[in-house]
Amino acid sequence: MSSITKRVLSQLSLVILTLVILAILFFVGIYLGYVVVGKGDSSEAFKPATWQHILDFVK
């Protein structure tokens, strides 16, 4: 492989790793915010009906 290809692959892997870490932190934040801060039930943290209710409330 040429050095340019290696650099592009290296940068692309860093971008993908960053996106994966951000996604994980997003879901951890949802869980902590709903369960710990909001005192909600942990089984309902990711149910679509819960988030539809929240979106309806915000609108």
PDB file of C-alpha atoms in Angstrom:
ATOM      1  CA  MET A   1       0.000   0.000   0.000  1.00  0.00           C
ATOM      2  CA  SER A   2       1.103   3.493  -0.625  1.00  0.00           C
ATOM      3  CA  SER A   3       1.578   5.960   2.197  1.00  0.00           C
ATOM      4  CA  ILE A   4      -1.450   7.978   1.072  1.00  0.00           C
ATOM      5  CA  THR A   5      -3.682   4.906   1.271  1.00  0.00           C
ATOM      6  CA  LYS A   6      -2.386   4.088   4.728  1.00  0.00           C
ATOM      7  CA  ARG A   7      -3.030   7.632   5.888  1.00  0.00           C
ATOM      8  CA  VAL A   8      -6.563   7.635   4.486  1.00  0.00           C
ATOM      9  CA  LEU A   9      -7.339   4.291   6.137  1.00  0.00           C
ATOM     10  CA  SER A  10      -5.871   5.536   9.390  1.00  0.00           C
ATOM     11  CA  GLN A  11      -7.992   8.684   9.336  1.00  0.00           C
ATOM     12  CA  LEU A  12     -11.090   6.731   8.337  1.00  0.00           C
ATOM     13  CA  SER A  13     -10.603   4.290  11.203  1.00  0.00           C
ATOM     14  CA  LEU A  14     -10.270   7.205  13.640  1.00  0.00           C
ATOM     15  CA  VAL A  15     -13.510   8.727  12.353  1.00  0.00           C
ATOM     16  CA  ILE A  16     -15.342   5.406  12.665  1.00  0.00           C
ATOM     17  CA  LEU A  17     -13.957   4.850  16.170  1.00  0.00           C
ATOM     18  CA  THR A  18     -15.065   8.345  17.178  1.00  0.00           C
ATOM     19  CA  LEU A  19     -18.582   7.728  15.853  1.00  0.00           C
ATOM     20  CA  VAL A  20     -18.831   4.422  17.715  1.00  0.00           C
ATOM     21  CA  ILE A  21     -17.682   6.030  20.958  1.00  0.00           C
ATOM     22  CA  LEU A  22     -20.169   8.884  20.492  1.00  0.00           C
ATOM     23  CA  ALA A  23     -23.008   6.429  19.887  1.00  0.00           C
ATOM     24  CA  ILE A  24     -22.124   4.480  23.033  1.00  0.00           C
ATOM     25  CA  LEU A  25     -21.935   7.666  25.092  1.00  0.00           C
ATOM     26  CA  PHE A  26     -25.263   8.819  23.649  1.00  0.00           C
ATOM     27  CA  PHE A  27     -27.045   5.663  24.807  1.00  0.00           C
ATOM     28  CA  VAL A  28     -25.306   5.720  28.193  1.00  0.00           C
ATOM     29  CA  GLY A  29     -26.422   9.326  28.580  1.00  0.00           C
ATOM     30  CA  ILE A  30     -30.011   8.444  27.705  1.00  0.00           C
ATOM     31  CA  TYR A  31     -29.973   5.640  30.258  1.00  0.00           C
ATOM     32  CA  LEU A  32     -28.405   7.731  33.029  1.00  0.00           C
ATOM     33  CA  GLY A  33     -30.659  10.677  32.343  1.00  0.00           C
ATOM     34  CA  TYR A  34     -33.835   8.630  32.311  1.00  0.00           C
ATOM     35  CA  VAL A  35     -33.070   6.191  35.133  1.00  0.00           C
ATOM     36  CA  VAL A  36     -30.729   8.035  37.510  1.00  0.00           C
ATOM     37  CA  VAL A  37     -31.720  11.676  37.096  1.00  0.00           C
ATOM     38  CA  GLY A  38     -35.338  11.162  36.076  1.00  0.00           C
ATOM     39  CA  LYS A  39     -35.988   8.282  38.490  1.00  0.00           C
ATOM     40  CA  GLY A  40     -37.600   6.277  35.680  1.00  0.00           C
ATOM     41  CA  ASP A  41     -37.829   2.519  35.370  1.00  0.00           C
ATOM     42  CA  SER A  42     -34.779   1.019  33.681  1.00  0.00           C
ATOM     43  CA  SER A  43     -36.912  -1.325  31.576  1.00  0.00           C
ATOM     44  CA  GLU A  44     -38.637   1.671  29.974  1.00  0.00           C
ATOM     45  CA  ALA A  45     -35.549   3.700  29.127  1.00  0.00           C
ATOM     46  CA  PHE A  46     -35.390   2.582  25.493  1.00  0.00           C
ATOM     47  CA  LYS A  47     -39.022   1.776  24.729  1.00  0.00           C
ATOM     48  CA  PRO A  48     -40.364   3.667  21.709  1.00  0.00           C
ATOM     49  CA  ALA A  49     -43.579   4.574  23.547  1.00  0.00           C
ATOM     50  CA  THR A  50     -41.575   6.369  26.226  1.00  0.00           C
ATOM     51  CA  TRP A  51     -39.729   8.483  23.691  1.00  0.00           C
ATOM     52  CA  GLN A  52     -42.900   9.194  21.726  1.00  0.00           C
ATOM     53  CA  HIS A  53     -44.434  10.541  24.934  1.00  0.00           C
ATOM     54  CA  ILE A  54     -41.369  12.713  25.539  1.00  0.00           C
ATOM     55  CA  LEU A  55     -41.426  14.038  21.963  1.00  0.00           C
ATOM     56  CA  ASP A  56     -45.150  14.794  22.251  1.00  0.00           C
ATOM     57  CA  PHE A  57     -44.484  16.651  25.502  1.00  0.00           C
ATOM     58  CA  VAL A  58     -41.717  18.748  23.926  1.00  0.00           C
ATOM     59  CA  LYS A  59     -43.849  19.720  20.920  1.00  0.00           C
TER      60      LYS A  59
END
